[in-house]
XYZ file of C-alpha atoms in Angstrom:
726
model
C -28.444 0.350 2.604
C -29.367 -0.016 6.247
C -28.018 -1.834 9.217
C -29.599 -1.394 12.613
C -27.331 0.771 14.733
C -25.788 -1.336 17.448
C -27.055 -4.683 16.103
C -23.595 -5.820 15.151
C -22.423 -5.234 18.699
C -23.709 -8.685 19.656
C -22.727 -10.445 16.472
C -19.090 -10.903 17.467
C -18.009 -14.567 17.563
C -17.373 -14.826 21.314
C -16.338 -18.452 21.064
C -13.644 -17.683 18.500
C -12.387 -14.692 20.495
C -12.085 -16.834 23.602
C -10.290 -19.572 21.642
C -7.590 -17.162 20.455
C -6.690 -15.716 23.848
C -3.052 -16.301 24.603
C -2.337 -17.799 21.178
C -1.885 -14.716 19.001
C 1.791 -14.487 19.927
C 2.438 -18.120 18.892
C 4.012 -17.995 15.388
C 3.238 -21.672 14.806
C -0.468 -21.144 15.428
C -0.562 -18.114 13.108
C 1.009 -20.190 10.321
C -0.943 -23.438 10.788
C -4.215 -22.303 12.436
C -7.516 -22.122 10.566
C -7.638 -18.626 8.964
C -11.399 -18.260 9.498
C -11.055 -19.005 13.209
C -8.074 -16.681 13.600
C -9.672 -13.788 11.677
C -12.851 -14.099 13.728
C -10.886 -14.039 16.980
C -8.462 -11.187 16.338
C -10.694 -8.794 18.279
C -9.589 -10.678 21.386
C -6.111 -9.116 21.139
C -5.320 -7.261 24.363
C -1.601 -6.661 24.921
C 0.528 -4.533 22.626
C 2.259 -7.683 21.387
C -1.091 -9.291 20.547
C -2.354 -6.126 18.843
C 0.711 -6.132 16.596
C 0.263 -9.833 15.764
C -3.393 -9.181 14.914
C -2.440 -6.285 12.626
C 0.214 -8.435 10.930
C -2.292 -11.235 10.309
C -4.977 -8.891 8.975
C -2.557 -7.192 6.560
C -2.864 -10.153 4.158
C -5.922 -11.810 5.643
C -7.648 -11.934 2.243
C -4.806 -14.155 0.990
C -4.452 -16.332 4.119
C -7.918 -17.838 3.671
C -6.960 -19.626 0.449
C -3.174 -19.997 0.928
C -1.242 -23.022 2.086
C 0.879 -22.990 5.222
C 4.071 -22.320 3.245
C 2.712 -19.210 1.500
C 1.088 -18.064 4.742
C 4.454 -18.292 6.512
C 6.041 -16.108 3.826
C 3.270 -13.509 3.917
C 3.264 -13.296 7.714
C 7.057 -12.872 7.831
C 6.846 -10.194 5.123
C 4.048 -8.310 6.886
C 5.861 -8.479 10.225
C 8.846 -6.878 8.473
C 6.519 -4.246 6.972
C 5.490 -3.368 10.523
C 9.168 -3.138 11.469
C 9.248 -6.169 13.807
C 12.304 -8.108 12.640
C 12.130 -10.480 15.615
C 8.564 -11.571 14.838
C 9.425 -11.896 11.144
C 12.371 -14.142 11.983
C 10.361 -16.308 14.374
C 7.625 -16.811 11.793
C 10.168 -17.721 9.106
C 11.518 -20.476 11.399
C 8.143 -22.249 11.721
C 8.380 -25.717 10.179
C 5.958 -26.507 7.362
C 5.340 -30.182 6.629
C 6.393 -31.459 3.176
C 7.970 -28.126 2.321
C 11.607 -27.141 2.452
C 12.780 -23.960 4.123
C 12.105 -20.742 2.204
C 15.085 -19.921 -0.017
C 14.691 -16.233 0.768
C 14.558 -14.236 3.963
C 12.896 -10.830 4.195
C 15.649 -8.367 5.004
C 13.301 -5.386 5.330
C 10.185 -3.944 3.763
C 8.154 -0.741 3.763
C 4.644 -0.432 5.150
C 3.103 2.399 3.161
C 0.113 0.205 2.257
C -0.423 -0.869 5.864
C -3.113 0.368 8.215
C -3.945 -1.675 11.290
C -7.568 -0.577 10.996
C -7.993 -2.811 7.926
C -9.814 -5.948 9.094
C -9.790 -7.941 5.871
C -10.469 -7.745 2.148
C -13.335 -9.508 0.411
C -12.527 -10.847 -3.089
C -14.880 -9.933 -5.941
C -14.756 -10.921 -9.644
C -15.798 -7.543 -11.067
C -15.967 -3.850 -10.254
C -18.246 -3.139 -7.273
C -20.773 -0.326 -7.677
C -22.961 -0.697 -4.567
C -22.529 -2.037 -1.025
C -24.839 -2.867 1.870
C -24.829 -4.641 5.230
C -27.517 -6.462 7.217
C -27.848 -8.371 10.486
C -30.058 -11.439 10.953
C -30.070 -13.854 13.910
C -26.898 -12.267 15.276
C -24.996 -12.738 12.021
C -23.588 -9.641 10.299
C -23.500 -9.874 6.496
C -21.954 -7.725 3.768
C -23.469 -7.608 0.277
C -21.944 -6.214 -2.927
C -23.485 -5.612 -6.355
C -21.085 -5.718 -9.316
C -21.003 -4.246 -12.809
C -21.357 -7.748 -14.308
C -24.818 -8.030 -12.728
C -23.824 -10.427 -9.943
C -24.597 -10.188 -6.226
C -22.142 -11.445 -3.588
C -22.380 -11.910 0.184
C -19.953 -12.484 3.083
C -19.986 -13.227 6.788
C -18.618 -10.052 8.390
C -17.232 -11.899 11.404
C -14.788 -14.001 9.387
C -14.838 -12.544 5.883
C -15.879 -15.942 4.487
C -18.174 -16.105 1.458
C -21.906 -16.584 1.972
C -23.260 -19.169 -0.486
C -22.728 -18.614 -4.218
C -23.003 -15.538 -6.390
C -26.441 -14.604 -7.748
C -26.996 -13.293 -11.286
C -29.248 -10.408 -10.306
C -29.449 -8.403 -13.549
C -28.398 -8.606 -17.179
C -26.349 -5.440 -16.734
C -24.696 -3.749 -13.785
C -26.379 -3.745 -10.374
C -27.266 -0.066 -10.132
C -28.746 0.083 -6.626
C -28.770 -2.187 -3.581
C -30.450 -2.265 -0.162
C -30.950 -4.899 2.534
C -33.575 -5.737 5.140
C -34.892 -8.534 7.334
C -38.275 -9.929 6.251
C -39.934 -12.621 8.399
C -36.587 -13.285 10.044
C -34.776 -13.783 6.732
C -32.054 -11.436 5.466
C -32.923 -10.155 1.988
C -31.232 -7.964 -0.596
C -33.122 -5.705 -2.987
C -31.474 -4.784 -6.288
C -32.292 -2.655 -9.302
C -30.646 -2.324 -12.687
C -30.925 -0.725 -16.090
C -33.391 -3.472 -17.067
C -35.915 -1.497 -14.901
C -36.632 -4.455 -12.620
C -36.468 -4.293 -8.810
C -35.767 -7.762 -7.398
C -35.790 -9.140 -3.858
C -33.329 -11.950 -3.041
C -33.108 -14.420 -0.167
C -29.511 -13.975 1.052
C -29.491 -17.292 2.899
C -30.882 -19.444 0.103
C -30.051 -17.299 -2.924
C -33.580 -17.522 -4.366
C -35.710 -14.802 -5.938
C -38.546 -13.682 -3.615
C -40.263 -10.939 -5.603
C -40.114 -8.475 -8.500
C -41.615 -5.034 -9.131
C -41.159 -2.013 -11.400
C -41.512 1.745 -10.922
C -43.673 2.114 -14.035
C -43.276 1.735 -17.770
C -41.441 5.045 -18.226
C -39.121 4.967 -15.218
C -36.586 2.907 -13.323
C -35.224 2.870 -9.778
C -31.714 4.348 -9.515
C -31.242 4.372 -5.697
C -32.614 2.096 -2.967
C -32.962 2.108 0.810
C -35.083 0.206 3.323
C -36.686 1.151 6.629
C -39.439 0.303 9.113
C -42.865 1.940 9.156
C -45.239 0.758 11.843
C -42.962 -2.196 12.474
C -43.177 -3.372 8.840
C -40.210 -3.293 6.442
C -40.549 -0.867 3.551
C -38.545 -0.343 0.378
C -37.739 3.212 -0.688
C -36.642 3.843 -4.268
C -35.527 7.051 -5.970
C -36.616 6.915 -9.606
C -35.429 8.658 -12.741
C -38.829 10.352 -13.147
C -38.015 12.631 -10.155
C -40.157 10.697 -7.683
C -39.435 8.567 -4.610
C -41.647 5.507 -4.187
C -42.262 3.551 -0.978
C -43.349 -0.110 -1.155
C -44.370 -2.503 1.599
C -41.502 -4.967 1.269
C -43.383 -7.991 2.604
C -46.145 -7.632 -0.038
C -43.933 -6.472 -2.885
C -44.614 -9.593 -4.960
C -48.367 -8.876 -4.685
C -47.928 -5.702 -6.736
C -49.089 -3.425 -3.941
C -49.484 0.239 -4.857
C -46.517 2.286 -3.575
C -46.616 5.628 -1.836
C -45.281 8.181 -4.337
C -43.391 11.276 -3.168
C -42.671 13.902 -5.847
C -39.257 15.160 -4.788
C -37.642 16.423 -7.961
C -34.288 15.115 -9.191
C -32.651 12.977 -6.472
C -28.910 12.416 -6.601
C -28.709 10.411 -3.375
C -31.026 8.567 -1.000
C -31.073 7.110 2.514
C -33.483 6.218 5.290
C -33.184 7.088 8.972
C -35.168 7.670 12.144
C -35.282 11.407 12.841
C -36.844 12.695 16.076
C -38.665 9.382 16.426
C -40.052 9.312 12.882
C -39.086 6.989 10.006
C -37.868 9.290 7.232
C -36.276 9.310 3.824
C -33.330 11.650 3.323
C -32.768 12.878 -0.225
C -29.994 14.936 -1.741
C -30.619 17.182 -4.741
C -27.749 18.337 -6.898
C -27.810 21.739 -8.548
C -25.134 20.567 -10.956
C -24.077 17.117 -12.056
C -20.450 18.170 -11.619
C -20.729 19.042 -7.926
C -17.286 19.677 -6.506
C -17.555 19.951 -2.716
C -16.239 16.656 -1.314
C -18.436 16.865 1.770
C -21.768 18.205 0.565
C -21.296 18.161 -3.182
C -23.119 21.548 -3.210
C -26.375 19.691 -2.700
C -29.637 20.380 -0.899
C -30.585 17.743 1.689
C -34.341 17.205 2.269
C -36.192 14.965 4.744
C -39.523 13.227 4.040
C -41.911 11.426 6.401
C -42.293 7.824 5.231
C -45.838 7.532 6.640
C -47.441 10.453 4.810
C -44.878 11.497 2.204
C -44.826 15.050 3.540
C -41.590 17.003 3.853
C -39.994 18.241 7.059
C -38.666 21.784 7.199
C -35.202 22.297 5.742
C -32.520 20.249 7.451
C -30.234 22.384 9.564
C -29.227 22.770 13.193
C -31.126 20.501 15.631
C -34.400 22.263 16.582
C -35.106 23.314 20.139
C -38.609 21.838 19.988
C -40.441 19.223 17.927
C -39.630 19.152 14.201
C -41.810 21.266 11.906
C -43.322 20.031 8.661
C -43.634 22.203 5.577
C -47.317 21.262 5.633
C -48.365 22.892 8.940
C -51.786 21.195 8.865
C -50.251 17.746 9.253
C -50.350 16.302 12.790
C -47.428 13.920 12.926
C -48.407 12.061 16.122
C -49.984 8.641 15.724
C -53.355 7.638 17.107
C -51.731 5.623 19.887
C -49.916 8.768 21.078
C -46.437 7.550 20.129
C -43.983 9.302 17.839
C -43.517 6.305 15.523
C -40.666 3.842 15.239
C -38.158 5.552 17.496
C -36.719 2.234 18.572
C -35.638 1.328 15.033
C -32.261 3.003 14.528
C -30.730 2.612 11.087
C -27.366 2.979 9.438
C -27.794 3.768 5.755
C -25.796 5.322 2.934
C -26.477 7.767 0.149
C -24.252 7.464 -2.892
C -23.508 11.020 -3.953
C -21.044 10.259 -6.739
C -17.852 8.287 -7.278
C -15.940 10.509 -4.879
C -18.276 11.328 -1.963
C -20.888 9.340 -0.073
C -23.442 10.552 2.465
C -24.212 8.138 5.284
C -26.543 8.161 8.280
C -23.989 6.756 10.712
C -25.922 6.576 14.003
C -29.532 7.730 14.074
C -29.590 7.186 17.855
C -27.670 10.459 18.040
C -29.632 11.880 15.085
C -26.383 12.929 13.460
C -25.838 12.789 9.721
C -22.346 11.741 8.691
C -20.657 12.120 5.311
C -17.919 9.999 3.789
C -15.722 11.637 1.156
C -12.854 10.169 -0.818
C -9.997 11.666 -2.788
C -7.294 9.812 -4.710
C -5.602 8.329 -1.657
C -7.822 8.676 1.437
C -11.347 8.205 2.758
C -12.554 10.818 5.266
C -15.476 10.650 7.718
C -17.228 13.953 8.504
C -19.844 15.158 10.987
C -22.187 17.268 8.888
C -23.553 19.131 11.912
C -20.151 20.374 13.077
C -18.351 20.041 9.680
C -15.507 18.321 11.531
C -13.603 15.221 10.545
C -14.277 12.101 12.618
C -11.107 10.139 13.395
C -8.135 9.729 11.085
C -8.518 9.301 7.317
C -8.352 5.780 5.924
C -5.659 5.194 3.294
C -7.292 4.064 0.059
C -7.128 4.093 -3.709
C -9.953 5.724 -5.749
C -13.261 4.720 -4.153
C -16.428 3.698 -5.998
C -18.812 3.325 -3.060
C -18.859 2.885 0.701
C -21.140 2.212 3.646
C -20.752 2.236 7.432
C -21.835 0.039 10.330
C -21.137 -0.807 13.958
C -18.977 -3.929 14.161
C -18.079 -5.390 17.563
C -18.862 -2.145 19.387
C -16.725 -0.051 17.016
C -17.599 2.000 13.932
C -16.532 0.331 10.702
C -16.689 1.050 6.982
C -16.958 -1.108 3.877
C -15.080 0.443 0.963
C -15.111 -0.654 -2.692
C -12.476 0.545 -5.139
C -12.419 0.979 -8.904
C -10.312 -2.186 -9.072
C -9.683 -4.710 -6.336
C -11.466 -6.274 -3.371
C -13.989 -4.813 -0.958
C -12.216 -3.808 2.253
C -13.614 -3.719 5.784
C -12.098 -0.986 7.963
C -12.252 -0.466 11.727
C -12.646 3.302 12.083
C -11.602 3.320 15.740
C -8.380 5.307 16.045
C -7.389 3.544 19.259
C -6.074 0.545 17.341
C -4.227 2.421 14.637
C -0.610 1.221 14.633
C 1.796 3.197 12.477
C 4.557 1.188 10.799
C 8.050 2.621 11.329
C 8.982 2.689 7.623
C 6.049 3.944 5.583
C 7.719 4.669 2.263
C 5.503 5.573 -0.674
C 1.862 6.520 -0.266
C 0.690 5.150 -3.634
C 1.623 2.535 -6.223
C 5.339 2.112 -6.982
C 5.808 2.494 -10.746
C 9.556 2.198 -11.211
C 12.654 0.874 -9.476
C 16.396 0.771 -10.173
C 19.544 -0.170 -8.252
C 22.996 1.383 -8.097
C 26.227 1.296 -6.084
C 27.496 4.521 -4.511
C 30.596 4.631 -2.298
C 30.350 0.840 -1.896
C 26.740 1.166 -0.701
C 24.033 -0.744 -2.513
C 21.127 1.611 -3.186
C 17.654 1.249 -4.648
C 15.683 4.094 -6.215
C 11.889 4.010 -6.519
C 9.289 6.299 -8.068
C 5.594 6.317 -7.268
C 2.161 7.661 -8.078
C 2.550 9.866 -4.998
C 4.947 12.017 -7.066
C 8.048 11.272 -5.002
C 11.389 9.638 -5.728
C 12.902 7.752 -2.802
C 16.413 6.407 -2.231
C 16.885 3.292 -0.111
C 20.068 2.002 1.523
C 19.862 -1.765 1.001
C 22.688 -2.398 3.454
C 21.434 -0.038 6.147
C 17.933 -1.540 5.793
C 16.280 1.836 5.698
C 15.390 4.813 3.581
C 18.293 7.199 3.311
C 16.024 10.033 4.409
C 15.958 11.531 0.945
C 12.451 12.041 -0.398
C 12.869 13.844 -3.703
C 9.870 15.813 -4.928
C 9.305 17.959 -7.971
C 7.087 16.048 -10.368
C 3.574 17.488 -10.589
C 1.958 14.056 -10.672
C 2.992 10.421 -10.829
C 6.542 9.239 -11.416
C 6.205 6.841 -14.359
C 9.797 5.754 -14.987
C 13.105 5.562 -13.094
C 16.674 4.811 -14.160
C 20.216 5.651 -13.034
C 23.262 6.844 -14.971
C 26.821 8.130 -14.575
C 27.407 11.636 -15.921
C 30.834 13.292 -15.714
C 31.905 10.629 -13.251
C 28.984 11.233 -10.892
C 25.921 9.001 -10.349
C 22.527 10.536 -11.132
C 18.875 9.489 -11.081
C 16.699 10.140 -14.132
C 12.901 10.101 -13.829
C 9.960 10.621 -16.165
C 6.576 11.765 -14.940
C 2.945 12.230 -15.820
C 3.737 15.965 -16.010
C 5.619 15.177 -19.286
C 8.956 16.263 -17.784
C 12.229 14.360 -17.407
C 14.104 15.303 -14.257
C 17.634 14.655 -12.982
C 18.528 14.077 -9.320
C 21.690 13.624 -7.319
C 21.925 9.976 -6.213
C 23.350 11.105 -2.884
C 20.048 12.808 -2.120
C 21.093 16.434 -2.589
C 18.120 17.269 -4.760
C 17.319 18.066 -8.365
C 20.141 18.733 -10.806
C 19.410 21.593 -13.168
C 16.249 22.179 -15.155
C 14.092 19.306 -16.439
C 13.771 18.281 -20.081
C 10.466 19.566 -21.439
C 10.285 18.436 -25.076
C 7.593 15.792 -24.485
C 3.934 16.798 -24.287
C 2.474 13.753 -22.498
C 3.556 11.467 -19.628
C 7.053 10.006 -19.993
C 7.053 6.333 -19.029
C 10.065 4.737 -20.733
C 13.641 5.718 -19.890
C 16.861 3.991 -20.921
C 20.508 4.973 -20.498
C 23.160 3.848 -22.978
C 26.028 5.041 -25.159
C 25.905 6.643 -28.597
C 29.160 7.514 -30.344
C 30.993 6.981 -27.076
C 28.909 9.472 -25.108
C 26.446 8.758 -22.250
C 23.004 9.096 -23.743
C 19.396 9.020 -22.573
C 16.424 7.694 -24.520
C 12.914 8.821 -23.520
C 9.452 7.937 -24.821
C 6.079 9.388 -23.919
C 3.096 7.169 -23.226
C 0.501 8.602 -25.602
C 2.215 9.557 -28.841
C 5.070 7.016 -28.443
C 7.483 9.769 -29.493
C 11.090 8.781 -28.855
C 13.790 11.364 -28.152
C 17.514 10.802 -27.669
C 19.572 13.139 -25.479
C 23.221 13.759 -24.766
C 23.364 13.317 -20.987
C 26.373 15.603 -20.591
C 24.993 18.610 -22.469
C 21.282 17.670 -22.095
C 20.800 18.529 -25.736
C 18.646 16.453 -28.026
C 20.585 14.505 -30.639
C 19.017 15.613 -33.905
C 19.253 13.955 -37.282
C 18.174 10.553 -35.957
C 14.872 9.392 -37.360
C 12.326 8.191 -34.820
C 9.717 6.966 -37.296
C 10.906 3.356 -37.157
C 10.557 2.995 -33.410
C 7.581 5.083 -32.386
C 5.368 2.051 -32.910
C 3.297 1.020 -29.865
C 4.394 -2.562 -30.600
C 7.709 -1.709 -28.921
C 7.364 -2.814 -25.309
C 10.624 -1.505 -23.864
C 14.064 -0.129 -24.765
C 17.496 -1.346 -23.774
C 21.137 -1.094 -24.840
C 23.212 -3.694 -26.703
C 26.924 -3.189 -27.441
C 26.615 0.545 -26.886
C 23.573 0.885 -29.148
C 20.028 1.718 -28.139
C 17.514 -0.907 -29.175
C 13.760 -1.202 -29.055
C 12.199 -4.568 -28.199
C 8.723 -5.513 -29.423
C 6.289 -7.745 -27.604
C 7.308 -10.563 -29.976
C 10.955 -10.154 -28.997
C 12.166 -8.517 -32.210
C 15.044 -6.089 -31.567
C 15.458 -2.843 -33.549
C 18.837 -1.071 -33.468
C 18.116 2.652 -33.219
C 21.616 3.621 -34.334
C 21.790 1.569 -37.534
C 18.004 1.562 -38.148
C 17.766 -2.175 -38.726
C 16.587 -5.356 -37.038
C 19.321 -7.281 -35.254
C 19.642 -10.724 -33.742
C 17.214 -13.611 -34.037
C 13.578 -13.338 -33.013
C 12.743 -15.800 -30.202
C 10.147 -18.499 -30.820
C 7.865 -17.215 -28.048
C 5.926 -13.997 -27.546
C 5.952 -11.895 -24.402
C 9.371 -10.226 -24.162
C 10.098 -9.391 -20.508
C 13.724 -8.243 -20.448
C 16.853 -7.822 -22.551
C 19.987 -8.163 -20.407
C 23.639 -9.070 -20.538
C 24.303 -12.384 -18.810
C 27.758 -13.951 -18.679
C 28.864 -11.767 -21.603
C 25.882 -12.619 -23.828
C 22.908 -10.483 -24.803
C 19.874 -12.502 -23.755
C 16.105 -12.078 -24.127
C 13.725 -13.321 -21.467
C 10.221 -14.208 -22.679
C 7.052 -15.444 -20.988
C 3.594 -15.430 -22.587
C 0.620 -15.681 -20.206
C 1.085 -18.901 -18.185
C 3.382 -20.607 -20.700
C 6.888 -21.741 -19.791
C 9.481 -18.965 -19.484
C 12.438 -19.113 -21.875
C 15.881 -17.517 -22.043
C 17.244 -16.913 -25.561
C 20.607 -15.921 -27.029
C 19.928 -12.720 -29.013
C 22.703 -13.385 -31.543
C 21.863 -17.005 -32.396
C 18.266 -17.513 -31.218
C 19.198 -20.664 -29.302
C 17.768 -21.533 -25.898
C 20.274 -20.901 -23.124
C 18.358 -22.838 -20.459
C 15.762 -25.590 -20.232
C 12.158 -24.339 -20.067
C 11.546 -22.520 -16.782
C 8.382 -23.951 -15.240
C 6.374 -23.920 -12.037
C 4.542 -20.598 -12.192
C 0.751 -20.721 -12.352
C -0.247 -17.136 -13.181
C 0.571 -14.713 -15.964
C 4.038 -13.171 -15.738
C 4.182 -9.367 -15.608
C 7.845 -8.649 -14.824
C 11.186 -10.387 -15.317
C 14.924 -9.906 -14.903
C 18.210 -11.795 -14.937
C 21.115 -11.618 -12.526
C 23.751 -13.522 -10.642
C 23.416 -15.346 -7.320
C 26.447 -16.980 -5.696
C 28.201 -16.915 -9.070
C 25.300 -18.650 -10.872
C 23.173 -17.002 -13.557
C 19.556 -16.741 -12.413
C 16.211 -15.709 -13.874
C 13.554 -13.963 -11.778
C 9.928 -13.389 -12.781
C 6.906 -11.942 -11.038
C 3.244 -12.782 -11.571
C 0.006 -11.737 -9.945
C 1.192 -12.090 -6.327
C 4.262 -14.336 -6.575
C 7.953 -14.018 -7.453
C 9.841 -17.056 -8.802
C 13.581 -17.690 -9.328
C 15.290 -20.289 -11.519
C 18.894 -21.410 -12.028
C 19.513 -20.338 -15.640
C 22.067 -23.118 -16.160
C 19.881 -26.050 -15.126
C 16.340 -24.665 -15.424
C 15.641 -25.754 -11.851
C 13.353 -23.513 -9.834
C 15.259 -22.509 -6.726
C 12.632 -20.463 -4.931
C 9.375 -18.567 -4.872
C 7.862 -15.982 -2.551
C 4.239 -14.947 -2.012
C 3.171 -11.298 -1.787
C -0.146 -9.746 -0.718
C -0.675 -7.661 -3.864
C 0.294 -7.345 -7.501
C 3.991 -7.374 -8.413
C 4.673 -4.076 -10.172
C 8.410 -4.358 -10.647
C 11.506 -6.269 -9.607
C 15.223 -6.147 -10.095
C 18.242 -8.173 -9.018
C 20.836 -6.163 -7.116
C 24.516 -6.735 -7.972
C 24.958 -8.888 -4.854
C 21.966 -11.140 -5.703
C 19.376 -9.566 -3.433
C 15.875 -9.071 -4.831
C 14.164 -5.696 -4.762
C 10.433 -6.202 -5.288
C 7.805 -3.517 -5.762
C 4.277 -4.625 -4.819
C 1.315 -2.310 -4.378
C 2.680 0.877 -2.803
C 5.453 -0.990 -0.969
C 8.828 -2.526 -1.636
C 10.694 -5.402 -0.022
C 14.287 -6.560 -0.063
C 14.791 -10.337 -0.005
C 18.144 -11.948 0.637
C 18.946 -15.556 -0.206
C 19.085 -17.902 2.764
C 22.585 -19.313 3.235
């Protein structure tokens, strides 16, 4: 997956950079300017104020390209708040947007755990990405991604805009991908489980050539290089051989050079000591564990003759030595080969670590490794980390390049877009309120000593308490779960407020809401992750209901004694059809996806089933028990549990599937709030009129309405507090 080292240095859009100078601090231009032009010119940021504005714009750059000015204003104000700049957030929120009224909500504050100013932009893809590559042609840097649905996608790296249309490259997943320039045209080479190797014109999208390894093999890894000034294709095959084709004559079925290497787990090309070479990695075990080397042997092969260099190790004092001592590696013209052709290529080791030849000009092999939350760059010669780690979710594949004079990385995740990262640490701005380091899975609100608090739990294993009035975290980061926090709720026990959490470690833990730590020993009766928690009253006593995620086993506990209440059958409500639990008139109830309500105390169905699927919430609103439903993109409805009648006109205006909902009160009026893919909507429950919406940069994972009407929204690994504009 090569890119010529240094080629992207000249591919920066100088005109766009010049056009943005002096304008990055203009909120009106950020809201109304062309996103492609702005994204291409953000490298022109010079002052600290401009660098912050550039980081704010890039934070949701993947959304800005397709958003209207109104949504862009909301996102920019939110991201400015995530970076802790309230003044910039306020100035952006004041920008007038034609034909749109003022936003009904104002961002009070937000966390920036998902932020990293080194993120340039995200590239949207329709399916999981398995392979990545970059290429430069005529000064234009391109990114290419192969997906599990067999499609091939390309983007302009300067702006992040899409290049042409997607190509259906294979009937199954694109297994391997490499790029090159042939006769001045950028091309992509792909292979799949259908055994075909195909060459594609990236500019026109047409098929240029096809070849196969042989009848009994297929190509599992690809790379390209230059030999004698001609582009070659290098493929590692499942028959333990590496084959080298002349790329320009591939369609003429030219005979490849075959190198018998043994089992190859990873492949790249490079220029080593002036020679074009293939670098192969050979795993002793499929379950290699070392994140840097994967316990693999790295071997180097001359692409002219197929002979192997001596074992790769410390840089030699003299010329490199071949294992075949009789081979004279100097060419007839006296030169050492293609020393001028530096390449940047990647070897995919496995789903967690990737070898890359970062800069052959320095003849230094670099490795990229990834754990659950970070991507690390390593110098294999010194075994030292290069720069700071890049925050990330589980990584599928990655590649590196030089973009506008700075090292950069393309990273693809198990789910989500391809991200382009600037690996230069000089531009890394740390937000003042980082919050969680992974996805927020649960949120609840409470009032303590007249302070409005929010409690959140996350995949990072922590529980955090937030002071909604003080616009900050209280400083209490509660840890104890050995894994993700899957559920969060609050309760009052013996007159004191407590937090109750369930985790992937199968334990239920209790915490002091004032941040003093864990209260007593956890409950350990469950054997799998506990994801559903509900507090209610049984026989006049404060009670906790818990359910694990796998077996759907429900347990009921006396919160005062922490003893399980026995003698209550759970067989009626262990069904996976129950979506969530709540409390009605002092009784625990289970609510199915269809909105049916099962009373756990009396063991019978209660109320009237609503005439719409997709139960989102069961709340008490103006003294009534109400069910909120929303199925896919249908209208949202609010039902009276006792009578089954509609309590509000159909709630309309959302355009994506609803994933979260709640009811509350705002300025004395009953309101309904729902969250979809990246948007939160609010309606007046009395009239059915939509009274506001707010755009977010990532999926809405949870929301709740605080007692004073403020919205607490969990999105990605962050949370935001929105207050209604007076």
